[in-house]
Coordinates of N, CA and C in Angstrom, one line a residue:
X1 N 0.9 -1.2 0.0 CA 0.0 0.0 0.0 C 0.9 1.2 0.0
X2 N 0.6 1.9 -0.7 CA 1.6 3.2 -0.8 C 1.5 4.3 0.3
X3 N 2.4 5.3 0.0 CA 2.1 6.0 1.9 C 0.9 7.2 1.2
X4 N 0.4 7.9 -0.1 CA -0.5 8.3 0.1 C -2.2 7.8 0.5
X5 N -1.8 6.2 -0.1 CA -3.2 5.8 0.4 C -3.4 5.4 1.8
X6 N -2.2 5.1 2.4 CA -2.5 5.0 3.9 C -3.1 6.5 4.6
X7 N -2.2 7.3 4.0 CA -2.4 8.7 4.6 C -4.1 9.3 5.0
X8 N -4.1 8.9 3.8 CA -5.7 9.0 3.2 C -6.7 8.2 3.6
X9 N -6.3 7.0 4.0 CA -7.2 5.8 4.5 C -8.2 5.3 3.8
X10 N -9.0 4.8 4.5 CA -10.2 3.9 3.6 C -11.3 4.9 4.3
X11 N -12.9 4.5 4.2 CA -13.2 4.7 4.7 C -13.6 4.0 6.2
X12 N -13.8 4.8 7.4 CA -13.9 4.0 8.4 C -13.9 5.0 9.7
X13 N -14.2 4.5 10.9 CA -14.5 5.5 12.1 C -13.8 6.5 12.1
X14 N -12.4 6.3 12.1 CA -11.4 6.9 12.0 C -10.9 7.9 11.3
X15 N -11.2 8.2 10.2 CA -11.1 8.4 8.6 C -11.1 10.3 9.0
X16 N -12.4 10.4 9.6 CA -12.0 12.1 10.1 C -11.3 12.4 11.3
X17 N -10.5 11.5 12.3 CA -10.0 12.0 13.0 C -8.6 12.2 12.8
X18 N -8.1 10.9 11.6 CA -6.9 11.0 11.0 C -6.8 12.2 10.0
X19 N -8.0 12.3 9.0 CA -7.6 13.9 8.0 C -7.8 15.1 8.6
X20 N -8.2 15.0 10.1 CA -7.7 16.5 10.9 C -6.2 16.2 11.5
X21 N -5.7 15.2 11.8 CA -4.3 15.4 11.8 C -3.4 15.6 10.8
X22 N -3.9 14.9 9.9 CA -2.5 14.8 8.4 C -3.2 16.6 8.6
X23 N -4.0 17.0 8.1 CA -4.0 18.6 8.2 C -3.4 19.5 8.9
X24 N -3.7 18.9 10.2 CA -2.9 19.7 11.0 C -1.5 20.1 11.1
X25 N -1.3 18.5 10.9 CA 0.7 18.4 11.0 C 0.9 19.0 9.4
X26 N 0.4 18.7 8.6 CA 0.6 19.8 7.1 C 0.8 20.8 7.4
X27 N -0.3 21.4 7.7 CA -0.5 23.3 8.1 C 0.9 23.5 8.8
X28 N 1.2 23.0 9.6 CA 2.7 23.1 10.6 C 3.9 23.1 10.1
X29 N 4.1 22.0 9.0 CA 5.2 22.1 8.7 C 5.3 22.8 7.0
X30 N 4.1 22.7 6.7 CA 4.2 23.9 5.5 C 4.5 25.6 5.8
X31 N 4.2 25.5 7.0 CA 4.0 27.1 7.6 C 5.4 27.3 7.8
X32 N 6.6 26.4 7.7 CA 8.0 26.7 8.2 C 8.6 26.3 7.0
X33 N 8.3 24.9 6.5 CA 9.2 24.5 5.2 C 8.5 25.6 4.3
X34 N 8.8 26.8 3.7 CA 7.8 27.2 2.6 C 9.2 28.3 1.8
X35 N 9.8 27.7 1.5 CA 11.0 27.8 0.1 C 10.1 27.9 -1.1
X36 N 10.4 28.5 -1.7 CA 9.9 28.6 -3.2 C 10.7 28.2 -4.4
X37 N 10.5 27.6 -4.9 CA 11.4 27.2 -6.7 C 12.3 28.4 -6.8
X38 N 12.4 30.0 -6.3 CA 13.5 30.6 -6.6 C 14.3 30.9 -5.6
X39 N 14.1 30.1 -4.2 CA 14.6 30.2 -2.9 C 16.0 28.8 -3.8
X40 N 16.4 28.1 -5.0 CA 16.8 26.8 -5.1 C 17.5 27.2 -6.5
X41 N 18.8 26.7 -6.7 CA 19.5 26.8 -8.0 C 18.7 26.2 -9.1
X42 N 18.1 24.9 -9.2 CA 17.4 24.1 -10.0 C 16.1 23.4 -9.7
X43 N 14.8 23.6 -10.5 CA 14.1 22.5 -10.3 C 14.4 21.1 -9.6
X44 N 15.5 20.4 -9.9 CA 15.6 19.2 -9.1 C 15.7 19.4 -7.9
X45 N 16.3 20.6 -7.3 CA 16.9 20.4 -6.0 C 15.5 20.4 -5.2
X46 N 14.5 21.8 -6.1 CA 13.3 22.3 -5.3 C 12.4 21.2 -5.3
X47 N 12.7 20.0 -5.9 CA 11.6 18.7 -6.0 C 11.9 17.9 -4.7
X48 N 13.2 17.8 -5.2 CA 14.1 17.3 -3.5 C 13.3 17.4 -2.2
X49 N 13.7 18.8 -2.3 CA 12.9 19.9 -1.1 C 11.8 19.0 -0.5
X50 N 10.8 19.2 -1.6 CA 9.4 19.1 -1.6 C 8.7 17.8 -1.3
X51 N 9.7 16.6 -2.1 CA 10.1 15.0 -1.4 C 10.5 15.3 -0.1
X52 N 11.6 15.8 0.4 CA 11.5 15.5 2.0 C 10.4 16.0 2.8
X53 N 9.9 17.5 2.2 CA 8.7 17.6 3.4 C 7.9 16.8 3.6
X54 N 7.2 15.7 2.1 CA 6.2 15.0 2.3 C 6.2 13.9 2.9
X55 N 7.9 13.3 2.9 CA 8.3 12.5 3.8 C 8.4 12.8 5.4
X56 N 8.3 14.1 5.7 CA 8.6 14.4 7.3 C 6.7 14.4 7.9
X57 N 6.0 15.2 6.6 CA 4.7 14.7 6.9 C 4.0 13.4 7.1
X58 N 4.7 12.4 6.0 CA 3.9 11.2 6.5 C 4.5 10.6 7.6
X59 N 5.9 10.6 8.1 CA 6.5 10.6 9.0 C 5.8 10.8 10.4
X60 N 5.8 11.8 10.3 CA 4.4 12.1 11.7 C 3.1 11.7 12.1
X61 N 2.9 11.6 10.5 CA 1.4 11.4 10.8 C 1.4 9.9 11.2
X62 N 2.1 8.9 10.8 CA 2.5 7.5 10.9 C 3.0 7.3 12.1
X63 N 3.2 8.4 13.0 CA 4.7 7.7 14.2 C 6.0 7.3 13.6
X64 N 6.5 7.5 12.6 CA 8.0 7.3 11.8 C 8.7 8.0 12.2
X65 N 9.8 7.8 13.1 CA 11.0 8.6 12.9 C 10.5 9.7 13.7
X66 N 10.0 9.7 14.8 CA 9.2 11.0 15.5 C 10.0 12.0 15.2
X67 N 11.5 11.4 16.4 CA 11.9 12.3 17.2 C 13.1 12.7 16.1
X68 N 13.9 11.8 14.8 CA 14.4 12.6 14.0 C 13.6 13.4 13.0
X69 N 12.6 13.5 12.5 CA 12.1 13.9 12.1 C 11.6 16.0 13.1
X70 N 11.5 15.9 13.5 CA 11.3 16.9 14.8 C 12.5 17.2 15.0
X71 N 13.6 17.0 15.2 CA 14.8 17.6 14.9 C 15.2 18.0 13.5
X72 N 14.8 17.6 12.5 CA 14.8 18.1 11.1 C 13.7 19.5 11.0
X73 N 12.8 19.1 11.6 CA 12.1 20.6 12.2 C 12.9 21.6 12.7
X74 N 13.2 21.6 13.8 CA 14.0 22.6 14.8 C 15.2 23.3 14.1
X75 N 15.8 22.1 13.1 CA 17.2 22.8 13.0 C 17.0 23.5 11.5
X76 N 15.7 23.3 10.5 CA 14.8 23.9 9.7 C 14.8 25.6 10.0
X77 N 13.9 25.3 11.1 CA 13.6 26.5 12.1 C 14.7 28.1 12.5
X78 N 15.9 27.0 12.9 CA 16.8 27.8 13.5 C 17.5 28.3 12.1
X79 N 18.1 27.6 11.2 CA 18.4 27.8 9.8 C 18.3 28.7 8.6
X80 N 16.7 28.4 8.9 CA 16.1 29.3 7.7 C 14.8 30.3 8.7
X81 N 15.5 31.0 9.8 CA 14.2 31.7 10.5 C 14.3 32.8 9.0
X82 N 15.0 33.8 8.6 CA 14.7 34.7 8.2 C 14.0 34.7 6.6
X83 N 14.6 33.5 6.1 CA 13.5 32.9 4.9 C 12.5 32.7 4.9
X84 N 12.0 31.7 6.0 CA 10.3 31.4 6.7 C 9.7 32.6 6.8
X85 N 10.3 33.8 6.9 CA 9.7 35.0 7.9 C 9.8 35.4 6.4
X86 N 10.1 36.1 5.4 CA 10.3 36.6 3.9 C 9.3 35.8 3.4
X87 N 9.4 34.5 3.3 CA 8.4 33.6 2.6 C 6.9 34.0 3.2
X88 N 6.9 34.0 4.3 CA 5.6 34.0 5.3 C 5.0 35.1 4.4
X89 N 5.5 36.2 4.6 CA 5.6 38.1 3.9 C 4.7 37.8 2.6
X90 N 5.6 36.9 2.1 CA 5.4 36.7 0.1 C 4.1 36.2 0.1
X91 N 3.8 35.3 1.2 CA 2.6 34.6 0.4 C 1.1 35.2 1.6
X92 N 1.8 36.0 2.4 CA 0.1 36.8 2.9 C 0.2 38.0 2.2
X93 N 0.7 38.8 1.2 CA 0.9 39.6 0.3 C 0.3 38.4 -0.9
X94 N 0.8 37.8 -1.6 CA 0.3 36.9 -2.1 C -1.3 37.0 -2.1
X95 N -2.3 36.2 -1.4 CA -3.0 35.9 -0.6 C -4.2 36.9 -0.3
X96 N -3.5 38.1 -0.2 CA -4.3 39.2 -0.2 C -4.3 40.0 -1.6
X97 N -3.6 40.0 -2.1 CA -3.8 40.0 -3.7 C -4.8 39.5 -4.3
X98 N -4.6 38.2 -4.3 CA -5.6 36.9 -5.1 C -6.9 36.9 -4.0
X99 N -7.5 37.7 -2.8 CA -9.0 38.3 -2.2 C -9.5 39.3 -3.2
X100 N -8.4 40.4 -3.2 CA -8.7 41.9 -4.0 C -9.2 41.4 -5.6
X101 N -8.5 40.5 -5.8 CA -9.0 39.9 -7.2 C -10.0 39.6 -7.2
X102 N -10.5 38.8 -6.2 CA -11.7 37.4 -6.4 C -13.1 38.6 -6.0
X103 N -11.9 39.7 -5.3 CA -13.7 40.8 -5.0 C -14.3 41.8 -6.1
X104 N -13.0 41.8 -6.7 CA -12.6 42.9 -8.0 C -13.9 41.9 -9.0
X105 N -13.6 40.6 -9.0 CA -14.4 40.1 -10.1 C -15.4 39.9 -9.7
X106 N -15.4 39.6 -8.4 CA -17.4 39.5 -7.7 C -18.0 40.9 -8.1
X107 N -17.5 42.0 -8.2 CA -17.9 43.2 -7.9 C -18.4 43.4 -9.1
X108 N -17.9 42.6 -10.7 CA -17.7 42.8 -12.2 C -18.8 42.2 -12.3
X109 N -19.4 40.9 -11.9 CA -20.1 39.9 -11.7 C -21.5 40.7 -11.3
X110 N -21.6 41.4 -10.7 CA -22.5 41.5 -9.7 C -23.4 43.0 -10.3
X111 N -22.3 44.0 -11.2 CA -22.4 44.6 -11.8 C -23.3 44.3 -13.1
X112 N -22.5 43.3 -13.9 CA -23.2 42.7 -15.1 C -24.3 42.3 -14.7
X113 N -24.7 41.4 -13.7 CA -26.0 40.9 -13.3 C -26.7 42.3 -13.1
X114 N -26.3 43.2 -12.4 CA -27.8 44.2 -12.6 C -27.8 44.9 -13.7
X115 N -26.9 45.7 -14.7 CA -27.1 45.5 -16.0 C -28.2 44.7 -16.7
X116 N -27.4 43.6 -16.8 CA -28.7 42.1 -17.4 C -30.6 42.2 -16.9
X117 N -30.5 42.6 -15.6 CA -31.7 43.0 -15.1 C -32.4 44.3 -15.5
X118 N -31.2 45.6 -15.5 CA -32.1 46.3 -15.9 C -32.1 46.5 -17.4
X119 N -31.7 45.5 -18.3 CA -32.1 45.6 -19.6 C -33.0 44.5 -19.8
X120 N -33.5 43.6 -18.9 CA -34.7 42.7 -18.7 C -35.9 43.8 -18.7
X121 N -35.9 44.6 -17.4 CA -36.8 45.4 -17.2 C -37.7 46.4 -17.8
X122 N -36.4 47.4 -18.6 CA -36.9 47.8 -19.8 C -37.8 47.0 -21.4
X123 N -36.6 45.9 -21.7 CA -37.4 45.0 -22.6 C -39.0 44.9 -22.1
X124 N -39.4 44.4 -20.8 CA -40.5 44.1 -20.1 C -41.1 45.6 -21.0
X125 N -40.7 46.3 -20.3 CA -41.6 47.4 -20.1 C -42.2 48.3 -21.9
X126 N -40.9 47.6 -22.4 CA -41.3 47.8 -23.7 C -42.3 46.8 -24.8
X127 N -41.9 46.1 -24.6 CA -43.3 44.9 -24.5 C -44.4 45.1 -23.9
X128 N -44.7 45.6 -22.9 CA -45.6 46.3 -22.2 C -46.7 47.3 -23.0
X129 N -45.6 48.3 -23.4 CA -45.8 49.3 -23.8 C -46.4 48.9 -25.5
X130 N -45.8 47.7 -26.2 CA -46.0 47.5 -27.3 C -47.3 47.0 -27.5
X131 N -47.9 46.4 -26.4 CA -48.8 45.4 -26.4 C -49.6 46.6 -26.1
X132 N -50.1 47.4 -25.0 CA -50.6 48.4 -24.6 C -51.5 49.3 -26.5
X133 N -50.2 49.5 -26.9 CA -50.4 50.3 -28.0 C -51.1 49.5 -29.1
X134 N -50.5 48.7 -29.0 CA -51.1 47.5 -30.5 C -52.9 46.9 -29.5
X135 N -52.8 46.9 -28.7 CA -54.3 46.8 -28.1 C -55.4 48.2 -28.3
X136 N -54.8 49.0 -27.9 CA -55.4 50.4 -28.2 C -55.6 50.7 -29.8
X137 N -55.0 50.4 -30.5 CA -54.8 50.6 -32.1 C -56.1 49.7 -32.4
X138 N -55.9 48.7 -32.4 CA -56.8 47.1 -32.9 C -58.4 47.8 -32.1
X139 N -58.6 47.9 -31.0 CA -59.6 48.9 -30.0 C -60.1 49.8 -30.9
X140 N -59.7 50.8 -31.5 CA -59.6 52.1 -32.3 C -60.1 51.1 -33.8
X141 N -59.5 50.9 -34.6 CA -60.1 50.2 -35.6 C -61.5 49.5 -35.1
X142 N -61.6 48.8 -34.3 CA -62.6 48.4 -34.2 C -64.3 48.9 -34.3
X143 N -63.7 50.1 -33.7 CA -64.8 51.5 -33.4 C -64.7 52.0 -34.4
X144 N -63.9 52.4 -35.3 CA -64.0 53.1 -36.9 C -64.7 52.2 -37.7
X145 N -64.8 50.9 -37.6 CA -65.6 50.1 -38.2 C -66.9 49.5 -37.9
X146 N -67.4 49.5 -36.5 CA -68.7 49.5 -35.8 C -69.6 51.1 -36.5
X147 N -68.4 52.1 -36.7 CA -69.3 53.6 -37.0 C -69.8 53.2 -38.3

């Protein structure tokens, strides 16, 4: 069985108490491992990277290797404080960018939709107005031809 489908489990009693920990221990150590592809000379190396975190994650979540694993943490930590803290920067800048966007377009969205309505409304009202007229007209002939 491979370590994502353990990770992931089957279904079973357990199933959500284990995907709030793999989450948890994720959130944790993504919140410190968080290097970017130009934090790294080469693609390979940044793959590297990105292989060990997943192995320090399933690591944990398994009971593997607790306590070296958690030392691979700490000395992470102590190593790269000022990159974690730069990275951290990049991606709630990040993050709040891609909000301003998603409101920028709700706002475009939301715009068009009342547009769309108030050229429903008119249509309506012109239809309205057409029918009004073309009844009054046909009304009026009627009575020119009763005289």
């Amino acid at each position: 069985m491979g370590r994502e489908s353990r990770v992931r489990g089957g279904v079973g009693r357990d199933e959500s108490a284990e995907l709030g920990k793999y989450r948890a221990i994720r959130r944790r150590i993504l919140r410190e491992f968080n290097k970017r592809l130009e934090d790294f000379e080469n693609e390979m190396q940044y793959n590297d990277y990105l292989e060990s975190i997943e192995d320090m994650i399933f690591n944990l979540v398994e009971g593997i290797n607790e306590e070296e694993t958690q030392a691979k943490i700490r000395e992470n930590r102590i190593q790269n404080q000022e990159l974690i803290r730069i990275n951290q920067a990049k991606k709630a800048e990040e993050d709040r960018l891609a909000q301003e966007a998603l409101a920028a377009e709700e706002r475009q969205h939301r715009l068009a939709l009342e547009m769309l309505r108030h050229q429903d409304a008119l249509l309506e009202e012109q239809r309205a107005f057409s029918f009004l007229t073309a009844s009054s007209e046909s009304a009026h002939s009627f009575q020119s031809i009763a005289f």
